[in-house]
mmCIF file of the C-alpha atoms, coordinates in Angstrom:
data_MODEL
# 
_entry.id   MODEL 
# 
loop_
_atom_site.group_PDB 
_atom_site.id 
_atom_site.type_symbol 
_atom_site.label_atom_id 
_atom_site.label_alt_id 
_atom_site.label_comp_id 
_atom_site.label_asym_id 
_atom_site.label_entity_id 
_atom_site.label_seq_id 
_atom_site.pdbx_PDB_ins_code 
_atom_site.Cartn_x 
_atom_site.Cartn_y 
_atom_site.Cartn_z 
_atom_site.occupancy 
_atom_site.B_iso_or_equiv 
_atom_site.pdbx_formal_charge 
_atom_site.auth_seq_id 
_atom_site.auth_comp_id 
_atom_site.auth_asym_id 
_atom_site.auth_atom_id 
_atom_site.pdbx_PDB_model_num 
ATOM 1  C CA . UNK A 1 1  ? 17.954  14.179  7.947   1.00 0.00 ? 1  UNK A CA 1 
ATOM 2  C CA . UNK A 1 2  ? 16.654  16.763  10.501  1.00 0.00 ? 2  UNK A CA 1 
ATOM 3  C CA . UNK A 1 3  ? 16.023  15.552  14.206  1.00 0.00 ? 3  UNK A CA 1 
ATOM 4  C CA . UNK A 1 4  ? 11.978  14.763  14.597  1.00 0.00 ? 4  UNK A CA 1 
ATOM 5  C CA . UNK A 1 5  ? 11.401  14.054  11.123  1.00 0.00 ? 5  UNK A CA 1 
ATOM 6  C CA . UNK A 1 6  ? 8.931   11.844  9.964   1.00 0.00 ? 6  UNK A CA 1 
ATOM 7  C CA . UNK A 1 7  ? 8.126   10.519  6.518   1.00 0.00 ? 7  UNK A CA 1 
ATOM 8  C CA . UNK A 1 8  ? 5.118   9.005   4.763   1.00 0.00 ? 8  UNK A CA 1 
ATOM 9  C CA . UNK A 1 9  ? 5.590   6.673   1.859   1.00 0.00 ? 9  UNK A CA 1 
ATOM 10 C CA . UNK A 1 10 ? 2.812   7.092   -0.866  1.00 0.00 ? 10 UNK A CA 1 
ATOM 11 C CA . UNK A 1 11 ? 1.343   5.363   -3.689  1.00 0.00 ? 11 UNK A CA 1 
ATOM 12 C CA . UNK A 1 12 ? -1.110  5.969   -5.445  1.00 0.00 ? 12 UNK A CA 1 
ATOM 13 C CA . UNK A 1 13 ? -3.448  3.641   -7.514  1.00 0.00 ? 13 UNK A CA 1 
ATOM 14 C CA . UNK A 1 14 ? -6.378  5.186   -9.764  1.00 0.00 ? 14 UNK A CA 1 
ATOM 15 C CA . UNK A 1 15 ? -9.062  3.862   -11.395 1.00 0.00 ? 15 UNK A CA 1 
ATOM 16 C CA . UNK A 1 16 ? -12.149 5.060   -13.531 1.00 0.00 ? 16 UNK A CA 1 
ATOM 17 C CA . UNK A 1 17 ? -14.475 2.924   -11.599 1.00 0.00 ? 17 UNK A CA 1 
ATOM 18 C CA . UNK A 1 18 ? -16.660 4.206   -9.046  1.00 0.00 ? 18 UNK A CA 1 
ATOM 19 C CA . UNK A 1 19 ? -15.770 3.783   -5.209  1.00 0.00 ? 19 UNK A CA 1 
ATOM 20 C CA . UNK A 1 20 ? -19.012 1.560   -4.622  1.00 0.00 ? 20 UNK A CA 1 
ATOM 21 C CA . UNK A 1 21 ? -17.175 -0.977  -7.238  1.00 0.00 ? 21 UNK A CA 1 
ATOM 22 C CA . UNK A 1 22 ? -13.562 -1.542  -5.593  1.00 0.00 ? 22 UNK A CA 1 
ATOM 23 C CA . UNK A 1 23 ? -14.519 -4.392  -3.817  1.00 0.00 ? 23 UNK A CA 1 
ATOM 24 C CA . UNK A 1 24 ? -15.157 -6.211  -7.422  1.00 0.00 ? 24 UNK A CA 1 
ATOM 25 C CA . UNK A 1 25 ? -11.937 -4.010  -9.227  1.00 0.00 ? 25 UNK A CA 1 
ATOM 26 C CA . UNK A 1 26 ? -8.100  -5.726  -8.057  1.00 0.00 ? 26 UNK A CA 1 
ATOM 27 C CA . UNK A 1 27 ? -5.500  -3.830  -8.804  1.00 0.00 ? 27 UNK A CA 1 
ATOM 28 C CA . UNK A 1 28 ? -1.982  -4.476  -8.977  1.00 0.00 ? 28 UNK A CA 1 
ATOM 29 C CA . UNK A 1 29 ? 0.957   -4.119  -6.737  1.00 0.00 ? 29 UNK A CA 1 
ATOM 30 C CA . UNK A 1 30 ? 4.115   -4.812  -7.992  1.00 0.00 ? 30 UNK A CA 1 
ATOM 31 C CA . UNK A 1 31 ? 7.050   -6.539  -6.170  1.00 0.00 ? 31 UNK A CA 1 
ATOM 32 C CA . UNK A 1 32 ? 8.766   -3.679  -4.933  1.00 0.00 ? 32 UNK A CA 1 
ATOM 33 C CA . UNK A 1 33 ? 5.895   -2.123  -3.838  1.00 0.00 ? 33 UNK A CA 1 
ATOM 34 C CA . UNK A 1 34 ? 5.260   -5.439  -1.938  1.00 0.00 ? 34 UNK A CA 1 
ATOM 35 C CA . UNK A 1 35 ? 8.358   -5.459  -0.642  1.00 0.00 ? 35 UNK A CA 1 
ATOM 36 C CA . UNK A 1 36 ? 8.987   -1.871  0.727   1.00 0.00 ? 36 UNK A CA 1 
ATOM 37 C CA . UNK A 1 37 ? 5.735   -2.146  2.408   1.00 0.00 ? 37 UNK A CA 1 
ATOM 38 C CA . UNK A 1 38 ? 7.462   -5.111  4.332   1.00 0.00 ? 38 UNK A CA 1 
ATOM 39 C CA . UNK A 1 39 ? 10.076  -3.187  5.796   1.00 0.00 ? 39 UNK A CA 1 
ATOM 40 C CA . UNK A 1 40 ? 8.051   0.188   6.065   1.00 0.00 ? 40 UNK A CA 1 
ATOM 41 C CA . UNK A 1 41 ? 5.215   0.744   8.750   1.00 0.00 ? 41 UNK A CA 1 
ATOM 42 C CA . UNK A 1 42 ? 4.911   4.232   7.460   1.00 0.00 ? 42 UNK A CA 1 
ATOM 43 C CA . UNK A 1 43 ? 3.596   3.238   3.403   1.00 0.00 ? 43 UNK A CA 1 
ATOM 44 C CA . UNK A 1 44 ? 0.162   3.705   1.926   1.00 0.00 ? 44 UNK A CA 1 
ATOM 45 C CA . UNK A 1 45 ? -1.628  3.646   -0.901  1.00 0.00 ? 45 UNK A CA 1 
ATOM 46 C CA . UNK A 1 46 ? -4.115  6.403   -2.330  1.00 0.00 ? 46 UNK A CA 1 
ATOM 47 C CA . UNK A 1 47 ? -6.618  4.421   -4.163  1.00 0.00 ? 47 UNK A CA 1 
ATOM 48 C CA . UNK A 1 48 ? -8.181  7.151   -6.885  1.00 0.00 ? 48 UNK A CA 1 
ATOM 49 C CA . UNK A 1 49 ? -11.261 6.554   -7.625  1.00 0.00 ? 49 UNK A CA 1 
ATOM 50 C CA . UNK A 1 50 ? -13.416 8.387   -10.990 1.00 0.00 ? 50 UNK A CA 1 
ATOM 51 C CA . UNK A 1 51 ? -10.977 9.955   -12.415 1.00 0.00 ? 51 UNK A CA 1 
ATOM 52 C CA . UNK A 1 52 ? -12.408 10.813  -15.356 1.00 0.00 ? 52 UNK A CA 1 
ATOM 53 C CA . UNK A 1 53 ? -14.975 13.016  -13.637 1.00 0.00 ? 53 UNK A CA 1 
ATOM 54 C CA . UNK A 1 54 ? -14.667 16.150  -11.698 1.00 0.00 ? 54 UNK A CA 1 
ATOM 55 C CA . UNK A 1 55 ? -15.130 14.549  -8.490  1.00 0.00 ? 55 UNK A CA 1 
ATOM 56 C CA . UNK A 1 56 ? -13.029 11.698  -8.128  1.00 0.00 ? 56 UNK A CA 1 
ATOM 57 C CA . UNK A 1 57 ? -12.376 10.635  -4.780  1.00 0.00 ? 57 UNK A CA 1 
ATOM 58 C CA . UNK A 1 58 ? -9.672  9.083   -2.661  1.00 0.00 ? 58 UNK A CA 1 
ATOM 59 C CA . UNK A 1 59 ? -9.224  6.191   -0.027  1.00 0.00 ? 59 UNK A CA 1 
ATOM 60 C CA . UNK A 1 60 ? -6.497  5.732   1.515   1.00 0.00 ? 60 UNK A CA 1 
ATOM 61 C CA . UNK A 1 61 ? -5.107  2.296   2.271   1.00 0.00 ? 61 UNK A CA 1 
ATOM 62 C CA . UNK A 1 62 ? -2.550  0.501   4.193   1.00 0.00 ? 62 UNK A CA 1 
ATOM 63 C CA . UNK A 1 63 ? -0.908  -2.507  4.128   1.00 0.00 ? 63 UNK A CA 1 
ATOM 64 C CA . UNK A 1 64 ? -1.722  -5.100  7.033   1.00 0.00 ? 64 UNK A CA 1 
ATOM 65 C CA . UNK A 1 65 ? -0.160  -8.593  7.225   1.00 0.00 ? 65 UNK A CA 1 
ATOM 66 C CA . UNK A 1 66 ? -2.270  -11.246 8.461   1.00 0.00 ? 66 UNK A CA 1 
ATOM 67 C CA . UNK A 1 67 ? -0.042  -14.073 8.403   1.00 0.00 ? 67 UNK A CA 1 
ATOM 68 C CA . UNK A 1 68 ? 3.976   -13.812 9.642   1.00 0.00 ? 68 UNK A CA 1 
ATOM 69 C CA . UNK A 1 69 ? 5.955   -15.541 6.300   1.00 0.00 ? 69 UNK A CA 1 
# 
């Protein structure tokens, strides 16, 4: 690894729904996804959203714990 170097964990999620519907769409994050984002401060998640048009657009997301297990 070179001195100063930072890195950014992504993920990305898409969807065909429209971005004014992903409060009604879940989508799925699997256990190792969960997991690494446990021990990672530095992981997001793209959330793609109409991506069968020629503008789909993109949110990004990050994980934030409410509640210490």
């Amino acid at each position: 690894e070179n001195a100063g170097t930072e890195y950014l964990y992504l993920d990305a999620k898409t969807t065909v729904t429209e971005e004014g519907n992903a409060d009604r769409i879940p989508f799925y994050v699997g256990s190792s996804e969960w997991d690494f984002s446990e021990n990672n401060d530095r992981y997001y998640l793209a959330r793609v959203f109409s991506i069968r048009t020629t503008t789909p657009t993109v949110k990004f997301l990050k994980f934030v714990r409410l509640l210490d297990s």
